[in-house]
């Protein structure tokens, strides 16, 4: 039986006594809803203002109030006449819109690890979200349960938001394993909306409404399923990043330099680690991104070089990985160019460092 490697629990963070604002959240979900509205010919700006969100969330990464984002989804659902907006956004979402968080999950070894990472680090996407994971051990028949909860946000006003995240858990499990997994149970706290047959068809079972908690459960036998994009080195790098974010209480304004490094990491081996590509991930022009980096005292080339140096040293210390593969993972088509760069970073050739690493 595969056991879920559950990390330390996420203790609720105390609200700032001097602030009445809700916890903060990445505005990616609001941006997805904006695109959904615009694709259907509906204006988004007025609804954003009504929810207390800046119009800039339509075009670029933002950190916003979690309550305001949840309210915007409710307003958008009402404007569209779509009681299943949260479900519709999640069932087809490309997880890559969540940047480093998605790539952390995708680089895990198996589904058990991905579920554990998801439970622990979901708060890096939305500080109001808590995910409690249980099960996965004896008895063998016990399902693996992921229960979601909101802190600092009125659950009665966040039906669409929680529908999105519950559906997202299922969508990611299917995306990462490339299998059409059927959950054992899908549950929502709110009353059933109209058209739940569509949800039943997607989940391949009837969702439960009016439940004590929002969440999803999987058969424990699926935990050992391998992930197609597993990369333990990238996973270690991104885990360290997310741990740092938790230690800093998921800073509302992380430095752009750090955020770019996390977007760049999975792009290296794809040969897509370019300024224009990364700028697109942030909804900016290349010129704007370059200017923002200059304000932090760095250039895109410097950020890229530092990331390669960090990952390159980790990869080289793994003596089982051929150096040609290390070069490829870092985005070097010519291994000799990697060797020159590595010597500049460390003062040693990859082979020399590897000899020192061997017992």
XYZ file of C-alpha atoms in Angstrom, residues 84 193-202 206-207:
13
model
C -21.650 26.216 -12.994
C -27.155 24.377 -8.622
C -29.081 23.859 -11.824
C -27.587 21.465 -14.367
C -25.654 19.100 -12.109
C -26.008 16.367 -14.722
C -23.154 18.020 -16.597
C -20.979 17.695 -13.515
C -21.966 14.064 -13.002
C -20.957 13.313 -16.576
C -17.567 14.930 -16.067
C -23.031 12.138 -8.910
C -21.525 14.945 -6.836
